[in-house]
Coordinates of C-alpha atoms in Angstrom, one line a residue:
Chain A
X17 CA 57.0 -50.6 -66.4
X18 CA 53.6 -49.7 -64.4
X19 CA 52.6 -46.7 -62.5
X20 CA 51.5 -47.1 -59.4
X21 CA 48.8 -43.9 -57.8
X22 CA 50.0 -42.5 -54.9
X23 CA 47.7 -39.8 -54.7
X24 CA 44.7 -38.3 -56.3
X25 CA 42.4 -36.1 -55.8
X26 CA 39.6 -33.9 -57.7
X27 CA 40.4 -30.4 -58.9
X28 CA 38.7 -28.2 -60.9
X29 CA 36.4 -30.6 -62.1
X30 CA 39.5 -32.6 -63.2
X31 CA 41.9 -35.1 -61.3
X32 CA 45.7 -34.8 -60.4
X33 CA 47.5 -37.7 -59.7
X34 CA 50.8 -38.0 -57.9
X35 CA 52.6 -41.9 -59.7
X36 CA 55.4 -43.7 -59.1
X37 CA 57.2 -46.1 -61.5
X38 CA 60.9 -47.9 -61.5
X39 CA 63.2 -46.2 -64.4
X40 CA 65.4 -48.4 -66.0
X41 CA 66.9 -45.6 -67.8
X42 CA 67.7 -43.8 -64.3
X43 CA 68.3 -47.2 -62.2
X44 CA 65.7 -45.5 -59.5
X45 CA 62.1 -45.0 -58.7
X46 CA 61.3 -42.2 -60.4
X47 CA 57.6 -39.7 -59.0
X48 CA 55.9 -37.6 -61.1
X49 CA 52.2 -36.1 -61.6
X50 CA 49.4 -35.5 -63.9
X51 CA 46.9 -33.2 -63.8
X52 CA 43.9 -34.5 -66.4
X53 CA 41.7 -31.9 -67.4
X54 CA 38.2 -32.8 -67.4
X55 CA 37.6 -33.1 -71.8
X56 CA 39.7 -35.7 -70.9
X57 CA 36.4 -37.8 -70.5
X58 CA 35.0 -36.9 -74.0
X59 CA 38.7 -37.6 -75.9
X60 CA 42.3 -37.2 -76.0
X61 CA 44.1 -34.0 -75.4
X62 CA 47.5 -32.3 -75.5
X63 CA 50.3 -32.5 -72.8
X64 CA 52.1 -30.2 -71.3
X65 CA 55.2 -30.9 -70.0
X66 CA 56.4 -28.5 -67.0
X67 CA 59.4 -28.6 -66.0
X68 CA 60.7 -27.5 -62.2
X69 CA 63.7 -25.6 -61.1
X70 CA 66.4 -26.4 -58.8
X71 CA 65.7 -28.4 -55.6
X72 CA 61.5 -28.8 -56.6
X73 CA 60.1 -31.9 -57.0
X74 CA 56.2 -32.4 -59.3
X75 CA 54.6 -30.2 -55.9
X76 CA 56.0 -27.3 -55.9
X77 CA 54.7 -26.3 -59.2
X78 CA 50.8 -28.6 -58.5
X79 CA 50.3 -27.1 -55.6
X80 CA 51.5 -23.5 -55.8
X81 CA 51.0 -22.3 -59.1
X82 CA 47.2 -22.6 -59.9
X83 CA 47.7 -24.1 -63.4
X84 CA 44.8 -26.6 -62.5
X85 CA 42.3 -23.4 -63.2
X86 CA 43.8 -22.6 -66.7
X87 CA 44.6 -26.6 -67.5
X88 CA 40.8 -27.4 -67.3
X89 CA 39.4 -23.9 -68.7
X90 CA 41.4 -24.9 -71.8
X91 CA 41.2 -28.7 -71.9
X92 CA 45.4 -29.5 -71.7
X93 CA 46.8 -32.0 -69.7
X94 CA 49.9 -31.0 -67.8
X95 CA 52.9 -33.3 -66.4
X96 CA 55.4 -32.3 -63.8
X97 CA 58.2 -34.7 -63.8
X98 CA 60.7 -34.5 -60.9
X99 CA 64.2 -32.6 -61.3
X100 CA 66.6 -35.5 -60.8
X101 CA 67.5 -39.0 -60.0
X102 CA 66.5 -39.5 -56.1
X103 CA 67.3 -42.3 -53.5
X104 CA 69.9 -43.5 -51.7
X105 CA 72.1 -44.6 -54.2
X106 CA 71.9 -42.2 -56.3
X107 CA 74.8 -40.1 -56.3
X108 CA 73.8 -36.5 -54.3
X109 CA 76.2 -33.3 -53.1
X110 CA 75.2 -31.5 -49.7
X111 CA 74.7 -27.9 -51.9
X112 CA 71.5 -27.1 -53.5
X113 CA 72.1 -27.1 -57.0
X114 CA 74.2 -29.6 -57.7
X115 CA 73.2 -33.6 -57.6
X116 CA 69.6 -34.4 -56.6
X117 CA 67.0 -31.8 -57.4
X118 CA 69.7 -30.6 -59.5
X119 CA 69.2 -32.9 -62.8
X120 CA 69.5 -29.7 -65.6
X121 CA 68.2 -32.0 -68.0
X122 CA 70.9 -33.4 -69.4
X123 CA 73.1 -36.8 -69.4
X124 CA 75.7 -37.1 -67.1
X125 CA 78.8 -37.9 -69.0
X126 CA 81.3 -38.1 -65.7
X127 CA 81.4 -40.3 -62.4
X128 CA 79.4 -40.4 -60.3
X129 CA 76.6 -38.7 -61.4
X130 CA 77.1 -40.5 -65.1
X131 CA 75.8 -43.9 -63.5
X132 CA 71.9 -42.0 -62.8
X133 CA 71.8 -38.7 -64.1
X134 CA 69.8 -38.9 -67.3
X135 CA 67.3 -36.5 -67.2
X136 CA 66.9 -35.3 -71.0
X137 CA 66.4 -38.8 -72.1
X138 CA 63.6 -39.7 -69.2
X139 CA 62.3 -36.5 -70.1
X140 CA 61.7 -36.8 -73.5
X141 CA 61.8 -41.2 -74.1
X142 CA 61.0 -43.1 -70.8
X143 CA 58.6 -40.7 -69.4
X144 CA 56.4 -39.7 -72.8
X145 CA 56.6 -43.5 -73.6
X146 CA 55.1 -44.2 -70.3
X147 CA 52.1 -41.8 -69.8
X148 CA 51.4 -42.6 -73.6
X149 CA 50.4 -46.4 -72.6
X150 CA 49.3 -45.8 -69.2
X151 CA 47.5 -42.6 -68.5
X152 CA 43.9 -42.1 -70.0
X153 CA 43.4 -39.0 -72.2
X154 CA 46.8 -38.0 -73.5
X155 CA 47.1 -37.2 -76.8
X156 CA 50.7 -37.7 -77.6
X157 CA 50.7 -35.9 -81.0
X158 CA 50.0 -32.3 -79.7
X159 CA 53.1 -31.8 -76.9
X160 CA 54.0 -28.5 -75.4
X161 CA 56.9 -27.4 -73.2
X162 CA 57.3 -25.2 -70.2
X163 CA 59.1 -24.6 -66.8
X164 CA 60.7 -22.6 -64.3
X165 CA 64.6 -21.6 -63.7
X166 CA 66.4 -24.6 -64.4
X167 CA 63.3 -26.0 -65.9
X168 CA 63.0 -23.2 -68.3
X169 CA 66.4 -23.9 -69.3
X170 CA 64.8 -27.4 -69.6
X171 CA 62.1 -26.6 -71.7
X172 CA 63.7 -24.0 -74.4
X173 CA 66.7 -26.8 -74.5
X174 CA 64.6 -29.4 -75.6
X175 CA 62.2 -27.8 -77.6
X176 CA 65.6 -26.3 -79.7
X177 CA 66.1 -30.0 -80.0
X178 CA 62.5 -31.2 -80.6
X179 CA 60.7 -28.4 -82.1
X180 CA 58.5 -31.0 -83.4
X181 CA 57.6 -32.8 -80.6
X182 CA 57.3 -29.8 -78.3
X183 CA 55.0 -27.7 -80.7
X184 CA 55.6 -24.7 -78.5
X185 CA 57.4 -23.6 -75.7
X186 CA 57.3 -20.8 -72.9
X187 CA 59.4 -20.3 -69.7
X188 CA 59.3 -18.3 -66.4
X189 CA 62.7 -16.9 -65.4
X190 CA 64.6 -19.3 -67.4
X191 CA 68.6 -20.2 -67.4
X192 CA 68.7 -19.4 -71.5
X193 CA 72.6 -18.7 -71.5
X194 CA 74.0 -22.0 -68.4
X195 CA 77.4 -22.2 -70.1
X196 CA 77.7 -18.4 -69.2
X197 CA 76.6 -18.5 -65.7
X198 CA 77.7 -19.8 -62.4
X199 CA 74.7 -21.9 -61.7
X200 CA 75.1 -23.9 -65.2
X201 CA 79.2 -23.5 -64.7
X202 CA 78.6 -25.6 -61.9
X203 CA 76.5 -28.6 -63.5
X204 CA 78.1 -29.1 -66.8
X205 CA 81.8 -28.9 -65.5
X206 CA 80.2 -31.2 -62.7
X207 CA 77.9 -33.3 -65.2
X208 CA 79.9 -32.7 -68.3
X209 CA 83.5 -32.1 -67.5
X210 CA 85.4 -29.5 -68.3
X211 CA 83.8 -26.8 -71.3
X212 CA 84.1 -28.5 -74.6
X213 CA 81.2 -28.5 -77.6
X214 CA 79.2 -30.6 -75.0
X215 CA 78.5 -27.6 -73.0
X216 CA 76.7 -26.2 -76.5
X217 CA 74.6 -29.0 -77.2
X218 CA 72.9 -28.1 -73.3
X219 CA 73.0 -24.2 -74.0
X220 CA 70.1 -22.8 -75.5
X221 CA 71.9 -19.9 -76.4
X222 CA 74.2 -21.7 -78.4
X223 CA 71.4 -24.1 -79.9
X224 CA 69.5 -21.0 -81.4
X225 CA 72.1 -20.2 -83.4
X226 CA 71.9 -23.4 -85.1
X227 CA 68.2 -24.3 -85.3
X228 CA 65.4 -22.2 -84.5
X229 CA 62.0 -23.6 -84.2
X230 CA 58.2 -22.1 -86.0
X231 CA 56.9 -21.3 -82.5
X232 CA 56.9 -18.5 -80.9
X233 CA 58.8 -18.7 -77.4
X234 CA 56.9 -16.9 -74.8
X235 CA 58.9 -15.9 -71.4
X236 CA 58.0 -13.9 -68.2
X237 CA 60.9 -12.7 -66.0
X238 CA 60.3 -10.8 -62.9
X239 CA 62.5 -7.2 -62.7
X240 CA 63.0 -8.0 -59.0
X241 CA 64.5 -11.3 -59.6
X242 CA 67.1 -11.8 -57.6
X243 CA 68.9 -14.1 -59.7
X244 CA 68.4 -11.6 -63.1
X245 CA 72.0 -10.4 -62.9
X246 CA 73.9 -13.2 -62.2
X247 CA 72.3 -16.3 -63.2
X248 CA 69.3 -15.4 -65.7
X249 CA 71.1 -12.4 -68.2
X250 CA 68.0 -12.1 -70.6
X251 CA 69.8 -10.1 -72.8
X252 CA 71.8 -12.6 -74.0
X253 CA 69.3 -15.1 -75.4
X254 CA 67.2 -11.8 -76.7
X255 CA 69.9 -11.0 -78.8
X256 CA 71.1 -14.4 -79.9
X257 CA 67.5 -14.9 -81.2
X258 CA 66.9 -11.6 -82.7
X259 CA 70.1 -12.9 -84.5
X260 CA 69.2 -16.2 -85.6
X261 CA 65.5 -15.4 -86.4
X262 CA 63.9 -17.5 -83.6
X263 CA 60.5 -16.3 -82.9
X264 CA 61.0 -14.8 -78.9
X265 CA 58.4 -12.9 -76.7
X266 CA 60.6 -12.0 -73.9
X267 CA 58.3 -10.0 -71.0
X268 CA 60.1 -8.0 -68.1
X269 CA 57.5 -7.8 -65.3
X270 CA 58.0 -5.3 -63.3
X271 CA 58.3 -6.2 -59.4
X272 CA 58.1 -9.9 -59.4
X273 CA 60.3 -11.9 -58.2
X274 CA 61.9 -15.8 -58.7
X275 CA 58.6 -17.4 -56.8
X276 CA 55.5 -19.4 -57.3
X277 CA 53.6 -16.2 -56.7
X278 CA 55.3 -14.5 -59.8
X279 CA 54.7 -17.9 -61.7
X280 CA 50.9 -17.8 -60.5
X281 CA 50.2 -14.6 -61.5
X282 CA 51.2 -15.3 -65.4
X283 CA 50.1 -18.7 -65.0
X284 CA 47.3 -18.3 -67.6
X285 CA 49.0 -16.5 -70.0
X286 CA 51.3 -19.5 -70.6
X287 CA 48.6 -22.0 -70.5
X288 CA 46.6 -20.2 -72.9
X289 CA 49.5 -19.1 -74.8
X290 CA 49.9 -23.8 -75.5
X291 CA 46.5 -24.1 -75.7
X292 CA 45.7 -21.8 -78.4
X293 CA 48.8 -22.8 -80.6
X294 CA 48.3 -27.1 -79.9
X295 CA 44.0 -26.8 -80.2
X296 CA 45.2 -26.3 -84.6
Chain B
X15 CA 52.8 -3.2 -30.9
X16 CA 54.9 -2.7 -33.9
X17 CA 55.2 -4.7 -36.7
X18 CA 58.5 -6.6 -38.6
X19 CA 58.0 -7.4 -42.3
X20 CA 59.4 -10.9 -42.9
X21 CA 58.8 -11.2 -46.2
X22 CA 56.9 -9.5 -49.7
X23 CA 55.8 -10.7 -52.7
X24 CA 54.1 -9.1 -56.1
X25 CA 51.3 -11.1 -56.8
X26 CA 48.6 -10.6 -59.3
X27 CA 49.1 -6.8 -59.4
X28 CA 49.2 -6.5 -55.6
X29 CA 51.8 -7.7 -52.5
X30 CA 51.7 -10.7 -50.0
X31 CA 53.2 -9.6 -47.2
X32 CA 54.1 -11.6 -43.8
X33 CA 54.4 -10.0 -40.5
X34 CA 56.1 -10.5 -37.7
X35 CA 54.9 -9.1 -34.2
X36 CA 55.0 -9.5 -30.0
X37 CA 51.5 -10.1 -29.0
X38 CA 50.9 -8.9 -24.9
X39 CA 47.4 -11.1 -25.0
X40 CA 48.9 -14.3 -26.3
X41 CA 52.3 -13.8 -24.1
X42 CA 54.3 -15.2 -27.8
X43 CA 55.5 -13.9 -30.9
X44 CA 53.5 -14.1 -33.5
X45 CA 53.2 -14.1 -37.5
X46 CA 50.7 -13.3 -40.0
X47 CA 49.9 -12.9 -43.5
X48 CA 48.5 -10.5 -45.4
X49 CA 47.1 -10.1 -49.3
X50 CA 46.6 -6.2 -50.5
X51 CA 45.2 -6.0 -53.5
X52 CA 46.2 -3.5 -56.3
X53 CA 42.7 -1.5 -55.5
X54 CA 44.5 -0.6 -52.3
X55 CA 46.2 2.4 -53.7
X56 CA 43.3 3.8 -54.4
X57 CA 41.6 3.8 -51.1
X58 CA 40.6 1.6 -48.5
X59 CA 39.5 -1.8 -49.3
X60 CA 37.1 -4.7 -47.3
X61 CA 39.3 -7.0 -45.6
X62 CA 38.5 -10.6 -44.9
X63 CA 39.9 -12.8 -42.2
X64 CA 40.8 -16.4 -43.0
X65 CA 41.1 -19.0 -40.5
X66 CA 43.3 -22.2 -41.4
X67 CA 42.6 -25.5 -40.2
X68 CA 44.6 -28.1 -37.9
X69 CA 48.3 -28.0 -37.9
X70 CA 48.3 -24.8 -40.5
X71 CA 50.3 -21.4 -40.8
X72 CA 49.3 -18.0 -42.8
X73 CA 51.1 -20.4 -45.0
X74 CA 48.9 -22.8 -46.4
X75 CA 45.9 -21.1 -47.8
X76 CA 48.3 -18.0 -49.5
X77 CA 50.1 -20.9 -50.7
X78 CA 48.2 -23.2 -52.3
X79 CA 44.4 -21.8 -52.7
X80 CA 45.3 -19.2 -55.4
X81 CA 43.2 -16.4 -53.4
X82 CA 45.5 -13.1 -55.0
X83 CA 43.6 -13.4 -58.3
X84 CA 39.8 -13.4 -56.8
X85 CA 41.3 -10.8 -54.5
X86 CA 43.2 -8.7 -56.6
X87 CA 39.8 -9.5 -59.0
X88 CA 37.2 -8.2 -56.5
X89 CA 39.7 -5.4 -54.6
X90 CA 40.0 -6.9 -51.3
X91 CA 42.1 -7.4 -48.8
X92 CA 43.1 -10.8 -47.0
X93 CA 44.5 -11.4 -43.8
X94 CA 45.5 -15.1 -42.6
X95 CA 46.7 -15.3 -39.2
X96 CA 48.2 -18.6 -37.5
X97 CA 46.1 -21.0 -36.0
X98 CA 47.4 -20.8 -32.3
X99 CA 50.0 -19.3 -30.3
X100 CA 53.5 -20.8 -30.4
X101 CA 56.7 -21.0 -29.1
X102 CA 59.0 -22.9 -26.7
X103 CA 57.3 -21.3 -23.6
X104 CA 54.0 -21.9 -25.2
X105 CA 52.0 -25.5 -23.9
X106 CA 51.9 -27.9 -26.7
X107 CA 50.9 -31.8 -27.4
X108 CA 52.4 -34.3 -29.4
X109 CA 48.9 -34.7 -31.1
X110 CA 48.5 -32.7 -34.4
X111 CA 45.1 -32.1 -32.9
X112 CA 45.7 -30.1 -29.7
X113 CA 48.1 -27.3 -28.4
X114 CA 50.4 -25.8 -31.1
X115 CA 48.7 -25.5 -34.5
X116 CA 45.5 -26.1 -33.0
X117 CA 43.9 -23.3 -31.2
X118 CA 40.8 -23.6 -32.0
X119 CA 40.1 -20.3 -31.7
X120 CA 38.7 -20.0 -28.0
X121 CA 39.7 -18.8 -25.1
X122 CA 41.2 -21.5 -22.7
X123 CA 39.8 -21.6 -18.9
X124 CA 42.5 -24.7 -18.1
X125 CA 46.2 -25.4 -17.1
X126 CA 47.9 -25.3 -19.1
X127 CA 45.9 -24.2 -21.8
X128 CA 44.7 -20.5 -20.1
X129 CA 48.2 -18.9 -20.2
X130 CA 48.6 -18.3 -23.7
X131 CA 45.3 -20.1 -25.6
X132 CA 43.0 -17.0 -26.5
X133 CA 43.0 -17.0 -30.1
X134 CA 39.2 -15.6 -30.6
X135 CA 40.6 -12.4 -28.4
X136 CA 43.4 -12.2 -30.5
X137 CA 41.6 -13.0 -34.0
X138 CA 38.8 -10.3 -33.0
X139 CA 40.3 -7.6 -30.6
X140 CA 44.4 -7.8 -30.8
X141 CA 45.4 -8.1 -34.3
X142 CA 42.4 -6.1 -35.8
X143 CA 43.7 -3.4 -33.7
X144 CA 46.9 -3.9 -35.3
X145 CA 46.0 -4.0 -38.9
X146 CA 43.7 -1.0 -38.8
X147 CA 46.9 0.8 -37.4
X148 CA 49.7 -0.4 -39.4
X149 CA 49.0 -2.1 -42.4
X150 CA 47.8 0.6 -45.3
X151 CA 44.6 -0.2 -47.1
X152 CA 42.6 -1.8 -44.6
X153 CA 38.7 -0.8 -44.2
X154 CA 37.9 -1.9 -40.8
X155 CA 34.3 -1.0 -41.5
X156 CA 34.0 -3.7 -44.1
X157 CA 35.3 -6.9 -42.6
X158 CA 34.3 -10.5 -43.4
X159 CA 35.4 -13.9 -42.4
X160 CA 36.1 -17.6 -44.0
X161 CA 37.9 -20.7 -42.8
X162 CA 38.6 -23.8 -43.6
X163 CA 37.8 -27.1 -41.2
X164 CA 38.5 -26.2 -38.0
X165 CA 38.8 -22.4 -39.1
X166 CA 35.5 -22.6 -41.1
X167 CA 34.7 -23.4 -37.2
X168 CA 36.1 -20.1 -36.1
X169 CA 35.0 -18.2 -39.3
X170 CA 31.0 -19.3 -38.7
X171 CA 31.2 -19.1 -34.7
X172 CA 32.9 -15.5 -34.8
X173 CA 30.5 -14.1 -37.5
X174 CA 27.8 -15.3 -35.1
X175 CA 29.0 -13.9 -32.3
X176 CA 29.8 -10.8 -33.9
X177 CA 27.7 -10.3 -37.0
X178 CA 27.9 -6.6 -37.0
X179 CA 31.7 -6.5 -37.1
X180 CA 32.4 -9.7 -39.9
X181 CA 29.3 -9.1 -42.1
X182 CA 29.8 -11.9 -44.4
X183 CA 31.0 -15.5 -43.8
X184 CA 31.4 -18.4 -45.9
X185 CA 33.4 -21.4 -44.6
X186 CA 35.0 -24.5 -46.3
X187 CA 34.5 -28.5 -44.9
X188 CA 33.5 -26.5 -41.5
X189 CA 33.3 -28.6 -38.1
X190 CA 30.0 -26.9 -37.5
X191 CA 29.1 -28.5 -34.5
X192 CA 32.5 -29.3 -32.5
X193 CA 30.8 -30.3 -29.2
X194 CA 29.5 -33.6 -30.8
X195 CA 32.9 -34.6 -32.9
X196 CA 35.6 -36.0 -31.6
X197 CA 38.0 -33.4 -32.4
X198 CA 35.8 -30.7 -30.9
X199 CA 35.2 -33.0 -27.7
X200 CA 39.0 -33.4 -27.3
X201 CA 39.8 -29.7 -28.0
X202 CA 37.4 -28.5 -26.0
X203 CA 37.4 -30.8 -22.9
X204 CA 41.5 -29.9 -23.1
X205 CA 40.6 -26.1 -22.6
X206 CA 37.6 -25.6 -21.3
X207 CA 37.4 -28.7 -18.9
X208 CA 34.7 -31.1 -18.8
X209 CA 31.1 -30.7 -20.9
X210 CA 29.4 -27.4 -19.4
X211 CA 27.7 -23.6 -21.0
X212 CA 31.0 -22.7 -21.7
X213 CA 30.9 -25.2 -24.5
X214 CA 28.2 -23.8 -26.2
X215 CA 30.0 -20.5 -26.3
X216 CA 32.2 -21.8 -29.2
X217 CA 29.6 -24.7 -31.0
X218 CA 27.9 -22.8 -34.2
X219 CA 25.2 -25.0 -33.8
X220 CA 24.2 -24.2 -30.4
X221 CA 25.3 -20.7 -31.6
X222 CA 22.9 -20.5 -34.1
X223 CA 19.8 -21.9 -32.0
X224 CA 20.5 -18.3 -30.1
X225 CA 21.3 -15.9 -32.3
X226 CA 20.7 -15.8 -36.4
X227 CA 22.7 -13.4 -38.6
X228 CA 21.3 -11.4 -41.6
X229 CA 23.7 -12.5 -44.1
X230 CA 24.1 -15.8 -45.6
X231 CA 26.3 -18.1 -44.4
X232 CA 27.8 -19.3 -47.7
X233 CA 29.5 -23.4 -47.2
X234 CA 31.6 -25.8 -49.6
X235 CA 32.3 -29.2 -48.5
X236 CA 33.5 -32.2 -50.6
X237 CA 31.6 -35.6 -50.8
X238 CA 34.9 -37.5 -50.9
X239 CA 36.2 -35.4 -47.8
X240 CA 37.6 -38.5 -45.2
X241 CA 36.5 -36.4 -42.5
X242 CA 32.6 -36.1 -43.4
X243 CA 30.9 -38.3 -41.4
X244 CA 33.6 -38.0 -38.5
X245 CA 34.3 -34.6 -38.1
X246 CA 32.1 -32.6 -39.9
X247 CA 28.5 -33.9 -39.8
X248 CA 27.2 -31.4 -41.8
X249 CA 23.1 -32.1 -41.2
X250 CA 23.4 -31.3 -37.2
X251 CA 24.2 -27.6 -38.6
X252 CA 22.5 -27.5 -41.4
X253 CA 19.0 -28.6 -39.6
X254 CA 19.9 -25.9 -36.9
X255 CA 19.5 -23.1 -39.1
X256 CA 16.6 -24.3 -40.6
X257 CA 14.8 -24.0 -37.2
X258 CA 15.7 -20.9 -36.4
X259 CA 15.8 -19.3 -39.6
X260 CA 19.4 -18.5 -40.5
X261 CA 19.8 -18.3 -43.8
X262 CA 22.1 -21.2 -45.3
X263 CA 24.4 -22.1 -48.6
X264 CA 25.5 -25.2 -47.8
X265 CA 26.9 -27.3 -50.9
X266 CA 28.2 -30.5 -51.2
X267 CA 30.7 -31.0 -53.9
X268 CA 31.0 -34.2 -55.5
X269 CA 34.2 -36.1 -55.5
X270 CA 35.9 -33.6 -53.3
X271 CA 38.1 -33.9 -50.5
X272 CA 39.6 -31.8 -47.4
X273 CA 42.3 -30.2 -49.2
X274 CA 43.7 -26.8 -50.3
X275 CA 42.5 -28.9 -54.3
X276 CA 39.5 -28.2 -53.4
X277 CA 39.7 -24.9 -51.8
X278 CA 41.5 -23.5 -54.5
X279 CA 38.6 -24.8 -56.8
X280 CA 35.9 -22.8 -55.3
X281 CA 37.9 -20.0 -53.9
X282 CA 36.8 -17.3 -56.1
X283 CA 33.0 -18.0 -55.4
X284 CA 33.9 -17.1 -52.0
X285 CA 35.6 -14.7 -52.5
X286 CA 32.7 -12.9 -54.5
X287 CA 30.2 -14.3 -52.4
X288 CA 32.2 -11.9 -49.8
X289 CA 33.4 -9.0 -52.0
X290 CA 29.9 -8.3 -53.4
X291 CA 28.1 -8.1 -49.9
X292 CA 30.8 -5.6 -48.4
X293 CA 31.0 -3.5 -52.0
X294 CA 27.3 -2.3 -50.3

């Protein structure tokens, strides 16, 4: 298992590189990137994973969101792995969010998809395993957690599940309740079959009221989202935690909306708000 | 000459918005972008022109170079217009180099090139026009310009040109002398026929030799960019304003390449480098 560079290129004094690798886990090449921070050079030091949301690959978030600025004020590492399984025979469906680009982070438990779709397990075994022998600089014992839509569904899920592993956790717009909503209806009665306690153990609404972890969640949702009502429902993760005791900031921002320039804006604030908690 | 919003964003306190208009000069619909910063309510702000490069939309550099925060930092406006006109009526080339995408910001004297190719009319008399009418915020007494490759090529040519009306200009990886690059040569032999004065009408460095600006002209350009020695031979400029006495940033930055990476590095120099001459 070797990465090979793709791409790289020099940003703010640090590097991003674009890698490919074969996944035996997925049975598929598998791309991701790394942006390396430039205290990189002088030691290791901590990772951030970012997770994207439905249909984005690692670019969306490296080229639109402006995190290399905050990643190299701060001295973090951050990893954007792609959403799915992709290639031709890995198992796809013509709409948007379901199939490739459409991984929600879990493992596949029907046909077809239960032959690639593995994404929880890449995220948190194959992948971590991977950067931690190959790429310079990473300091696998301080790990953070973040992401967008699906990938903030993504990145509260796991860090429910691996609070020690992912120190701390934020999210932009996140899917917190997907066993409630049509979007994560789809995938797990797709991915998972038909609702049953599987459904819980991929619901981080349902996972907070079991274990809650010592961080401090941090979330920014825009108030002009146009997925708030129907697929995003703050208020029933905010209460759930309130609930259960899990430490939540929970921002509404007034007039953003689902996009990179929403996630842009905040950007630092969830950079900084890793850094300062992983620098202990 | 109305204009059709397509699209608005928050960002960073402020809105992106993208317009949608019929330009009579140019014969072809046309779209543009523009960044008003939060300031804005307040009163009129300086507004900058950007210029994109080869192949590039409004797109690109409200994309990727993370310009809202300097922007919505400094209080300024910025305006990013396409890079030609386009259309199915509108003459085109398979190359990425010439036709669509590629205006080069001249007026074209040849077939088929002269019907709708007359982007510096449109970049300096049209859209202005435009913006000072219908889009809110805009101080047209305060206007600067920046590009990037072959729009730091329009940004340095039109400042010189008309230094009273864009009183600052700054420019990434610039093609600073495009009658002696290949790219220039083809561009320019393509709309303006064979070598001749009209040439020098639209080369900064014969520019310069004419006609010297009182600000300073404020440059970026990475030592790792694969067009250097090709495309932007930055000593043939740089040598020209030292003999006639323009006054000169020009910085080469090590590792670099030609990519919105690097622009988004060293985006918010220019942008002060622009806001704090036109605060005056």
């Amino acid at each position: 298992m070797a990465l090979t560079t793709i791409s790289s290129w020099k940003s703010f004094g640090g590097n991003l590189s674009v890698y490919d690798h074969v996944s035996p886990l997925l049975g598929c090449p598998m791309r991701f990137a790394v942006y390396t921070p430039p205290q990189a050079a002088d030691g290791p030091v901590p990772v951030l994973w970012y997770l994207s949301g439905l249909t984005c690959s690692w670019a969306n978030v490296m080229e639109k969101s402006g995190l290399q600025r905050a990643a190299a004020k701060y001295g973090v590492m951050v990893i954007a792995p792609d959403t799915s399984p992709r290639g031709e025979g890995v198992a796809d469906d013509d709409a948007y969010d379901l199939g490739q680009g459409a991984g929600f982070y879990l493992t596949a438990t029907e046909l077809p998809w239960s032959t690639h779709y593995r994404m929880d397990q890449y995220i948190t075994d194959e992948l971590p395993a991977l950067v931690g022998e190959h790429v310079p600089g990473a300091d696998m014992g301080r790990q953070g957690i973040f992401g967008h839509s699906m990938g903030g569904h993504g990145a509260i899920m796991l860090h429910l599940k691996h609070p020690d592993r992912y120190r701390t956790c934020s999210a932009f717009s996140p899917i917190t309740s997907p066993a409630r909503v049509p979007w994560g209806q789809k995938a797990f009665e797709a991915y998972l079959g038909p609702v049953s306690i599987a459904w819980e153990q991929y619901d981080s609404t349902e996972l907070v009221k079991e274990r809650q972890s010592k961080a401090t969640i941090l979330v920014d949702t825009g108030t002009a989202d146009s997925f708030l009502e129907r697929e995003l429902k703050p208020e029933i993760f905010i209460d759930a935690c309130e609930r259960s005791g899990q430490r939540l900031e929970y921002r509404m921002r007034e007039g953003y909306g689902h996009d990179y320039y929403f996630i842009a804006t905040f950007m630092d604030d969830h950079i900084e708000h890793h850094a300062l908690a992983l620098m202990d």
